[in-house]
PDB file of C-alpha atoms in Angstrom:
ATOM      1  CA  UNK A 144     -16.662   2.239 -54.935  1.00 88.00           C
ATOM      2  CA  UNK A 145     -20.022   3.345 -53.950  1.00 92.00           C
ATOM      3  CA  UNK A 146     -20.211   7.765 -53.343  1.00 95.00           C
ATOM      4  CA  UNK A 147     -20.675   9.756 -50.220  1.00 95.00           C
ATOM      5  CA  UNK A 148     -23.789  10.891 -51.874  1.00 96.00           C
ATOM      6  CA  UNK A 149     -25.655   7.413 -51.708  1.00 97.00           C
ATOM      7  CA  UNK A 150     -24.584   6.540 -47.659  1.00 97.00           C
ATOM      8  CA  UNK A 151     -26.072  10.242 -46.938  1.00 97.00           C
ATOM      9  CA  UNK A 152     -29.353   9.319 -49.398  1.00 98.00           C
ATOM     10  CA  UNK A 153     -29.772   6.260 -46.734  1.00 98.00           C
ATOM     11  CA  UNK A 154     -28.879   7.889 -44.091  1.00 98.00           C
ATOM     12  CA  UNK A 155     -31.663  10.719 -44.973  1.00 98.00           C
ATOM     13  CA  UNK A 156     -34.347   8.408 -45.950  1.00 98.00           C
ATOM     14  CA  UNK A 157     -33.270   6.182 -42.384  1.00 97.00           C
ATOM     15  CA  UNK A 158     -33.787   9.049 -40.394  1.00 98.00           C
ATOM     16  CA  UNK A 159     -37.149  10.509 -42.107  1.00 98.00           C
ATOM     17  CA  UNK A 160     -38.385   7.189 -41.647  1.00 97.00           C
ATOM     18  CA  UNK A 161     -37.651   7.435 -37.551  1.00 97.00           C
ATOM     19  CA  UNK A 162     -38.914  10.646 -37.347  1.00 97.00           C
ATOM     20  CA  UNK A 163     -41.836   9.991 -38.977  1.00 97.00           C
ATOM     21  CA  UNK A 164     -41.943   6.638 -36.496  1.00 95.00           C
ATOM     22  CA  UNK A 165     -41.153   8.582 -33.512  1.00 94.00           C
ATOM     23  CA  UNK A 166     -43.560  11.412 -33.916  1.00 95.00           C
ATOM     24  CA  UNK A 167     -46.518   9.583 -35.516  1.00 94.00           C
ATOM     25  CA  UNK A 168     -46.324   6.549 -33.263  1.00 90.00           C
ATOM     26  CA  UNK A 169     -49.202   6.471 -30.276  1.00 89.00           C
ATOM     27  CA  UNK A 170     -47.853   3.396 -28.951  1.00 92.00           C
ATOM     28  CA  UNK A 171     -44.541   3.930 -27.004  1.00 91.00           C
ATOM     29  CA  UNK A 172     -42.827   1.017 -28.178  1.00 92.00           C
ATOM     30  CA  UNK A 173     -42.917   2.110 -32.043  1.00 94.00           C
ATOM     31  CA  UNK A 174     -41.661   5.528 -30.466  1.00 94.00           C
ATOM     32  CA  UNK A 175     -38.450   3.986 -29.208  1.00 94.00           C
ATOM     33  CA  UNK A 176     -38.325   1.845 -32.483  1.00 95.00           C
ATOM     34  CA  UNK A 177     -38.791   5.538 -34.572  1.00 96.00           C
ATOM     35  CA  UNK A 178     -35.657   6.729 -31.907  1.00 95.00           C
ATOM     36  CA  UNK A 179     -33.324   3.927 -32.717  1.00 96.00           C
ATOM     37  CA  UNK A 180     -33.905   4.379 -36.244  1.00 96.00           C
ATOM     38  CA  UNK A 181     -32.865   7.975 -36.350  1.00 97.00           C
ATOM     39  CA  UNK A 182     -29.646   6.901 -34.048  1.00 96.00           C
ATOM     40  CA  UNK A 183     -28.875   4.445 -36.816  1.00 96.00           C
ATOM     41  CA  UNK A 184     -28.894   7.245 -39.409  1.00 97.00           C
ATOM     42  CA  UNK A 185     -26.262   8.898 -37.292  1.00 96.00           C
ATOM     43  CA  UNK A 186     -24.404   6.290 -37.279  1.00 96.00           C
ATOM     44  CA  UNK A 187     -24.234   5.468 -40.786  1.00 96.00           C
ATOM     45  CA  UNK A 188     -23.349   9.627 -41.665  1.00 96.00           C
ATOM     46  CA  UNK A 189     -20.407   9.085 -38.848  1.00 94.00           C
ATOM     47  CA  UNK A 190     -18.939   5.913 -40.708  1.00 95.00           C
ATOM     48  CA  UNK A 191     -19.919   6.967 -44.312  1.00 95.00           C
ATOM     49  CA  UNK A 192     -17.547  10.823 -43.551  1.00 94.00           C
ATOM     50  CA  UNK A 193     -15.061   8.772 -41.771  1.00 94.00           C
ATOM     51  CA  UNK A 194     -14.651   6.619 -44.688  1.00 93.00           C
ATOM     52  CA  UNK A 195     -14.808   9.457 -47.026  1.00 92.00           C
ATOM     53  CA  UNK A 196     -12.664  12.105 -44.778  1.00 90.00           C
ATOM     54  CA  UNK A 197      -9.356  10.627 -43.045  1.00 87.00           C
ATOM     55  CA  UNK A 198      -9.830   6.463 -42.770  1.00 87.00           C
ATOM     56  CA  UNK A 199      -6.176   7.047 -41.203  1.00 91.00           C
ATOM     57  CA  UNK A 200      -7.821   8.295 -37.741  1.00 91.00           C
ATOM     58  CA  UNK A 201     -10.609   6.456 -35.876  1.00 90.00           C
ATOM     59  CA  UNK A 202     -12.758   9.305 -34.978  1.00 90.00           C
ATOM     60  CA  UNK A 203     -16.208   8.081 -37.076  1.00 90.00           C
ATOM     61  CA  UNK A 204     -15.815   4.656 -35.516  1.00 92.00           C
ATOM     62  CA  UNK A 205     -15.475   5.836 -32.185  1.00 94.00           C
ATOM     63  CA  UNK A 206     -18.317   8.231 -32.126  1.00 94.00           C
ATOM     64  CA  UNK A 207     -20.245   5.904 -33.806  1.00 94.00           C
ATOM     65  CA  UNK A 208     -19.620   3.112 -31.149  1.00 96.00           C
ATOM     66  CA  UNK A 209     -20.656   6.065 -28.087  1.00 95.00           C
ATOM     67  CA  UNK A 210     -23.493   6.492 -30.346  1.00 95.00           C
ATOM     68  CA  UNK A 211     -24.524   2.808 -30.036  1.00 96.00           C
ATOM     69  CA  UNK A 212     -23.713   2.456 -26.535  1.00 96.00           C
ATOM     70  CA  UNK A 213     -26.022   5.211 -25.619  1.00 94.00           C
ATOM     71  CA  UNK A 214     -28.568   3.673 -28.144  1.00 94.00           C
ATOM     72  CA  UNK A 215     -28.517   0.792 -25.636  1.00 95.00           C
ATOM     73  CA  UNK A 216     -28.758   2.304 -22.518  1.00 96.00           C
ATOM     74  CA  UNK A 217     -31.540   4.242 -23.911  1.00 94.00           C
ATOM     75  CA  UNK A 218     -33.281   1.023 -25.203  1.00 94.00           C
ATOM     76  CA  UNK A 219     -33.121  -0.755 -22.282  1.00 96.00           C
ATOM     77  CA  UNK A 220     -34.184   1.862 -19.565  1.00 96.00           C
ATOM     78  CA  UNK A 221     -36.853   3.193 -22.138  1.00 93.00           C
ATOM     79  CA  UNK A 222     -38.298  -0.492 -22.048  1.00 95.00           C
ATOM     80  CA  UNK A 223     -38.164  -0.879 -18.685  1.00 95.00           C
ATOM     81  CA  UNK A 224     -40.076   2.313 -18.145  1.00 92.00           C
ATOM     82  CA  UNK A 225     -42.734   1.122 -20.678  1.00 92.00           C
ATOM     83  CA  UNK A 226     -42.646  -1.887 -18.984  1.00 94.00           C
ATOM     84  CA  UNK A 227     -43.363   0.195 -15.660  1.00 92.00           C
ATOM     85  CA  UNK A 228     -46.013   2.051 -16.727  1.00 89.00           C
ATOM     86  CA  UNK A 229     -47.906  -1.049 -18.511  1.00 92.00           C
ATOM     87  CA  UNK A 230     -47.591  -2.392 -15.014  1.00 93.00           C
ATOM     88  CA  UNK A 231     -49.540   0.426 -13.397  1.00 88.00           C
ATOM     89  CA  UNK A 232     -51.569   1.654 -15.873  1.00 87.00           C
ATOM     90  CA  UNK A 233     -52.516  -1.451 -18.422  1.00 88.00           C
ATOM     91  CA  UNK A 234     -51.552   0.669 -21.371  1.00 88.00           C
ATOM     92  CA  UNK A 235     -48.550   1.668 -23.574  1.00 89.00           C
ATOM     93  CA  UNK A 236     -50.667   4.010 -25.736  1.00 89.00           C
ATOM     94  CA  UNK A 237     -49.173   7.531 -25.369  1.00 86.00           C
ATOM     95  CA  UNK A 238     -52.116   9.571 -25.885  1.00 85.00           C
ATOM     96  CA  UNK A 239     -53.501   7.899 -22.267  1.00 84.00           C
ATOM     97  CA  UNK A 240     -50.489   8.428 -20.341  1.00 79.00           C
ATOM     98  CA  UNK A 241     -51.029  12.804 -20.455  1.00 75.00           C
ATOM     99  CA  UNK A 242     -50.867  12.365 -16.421  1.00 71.00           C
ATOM    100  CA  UNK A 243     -48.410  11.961 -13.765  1.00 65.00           C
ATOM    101  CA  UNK A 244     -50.501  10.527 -11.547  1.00 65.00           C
ATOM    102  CA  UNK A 245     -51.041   6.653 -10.923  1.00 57.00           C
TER     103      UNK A 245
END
């Protein structure tokens, strides 16, 4: 049987990686990309403590369904926004979208 230690290693290094992919990122795609990473980290913390807590009760599972249900709302109206503003603007590059206006 694998340890709790080695799921929460992953889950670390997961979530460093989509921080550093959601802060480093200029392009708003690889943003959302850093995002879902980090949501996947939860994820695998919320299954790895179920598994290691009480497998009797459902509670990791269920969290970590809500957890990817809002992952893909937030995927799919983040894109469409991006998708918006490339419209308007011609650009996903965050660093020229510092205005509000059109």
């Amino acid at each position: 049987m694998i340890p709790l230690s080695w799921y929460l290693t992953l889950a670390a290094a997961l979530f460093a990686i989509g921080l550093f992919g959601a802060l480093a990122r200029r392009n708003a795609v690889g943003v959302l990309m850093g995002v879902e990473l980090i949501l996947n980290a939860v994820n695998i913390n919320l299954v790895a403590f179920w598994r290691f807590g009480n497998p009797m009760e459902l509670t990791g599972q269920l969290f970590a369904i809500f957890v990817i249900a809002v992952a893909a709302a937030e995927a799919a109206v983040g894109l469409a926004l991006i998708i918006a503003i490339y419209r308007i603007r011609g650009t996903v590059n965050l660093d020229e979208l510092d205005t509000l206006r059109g």
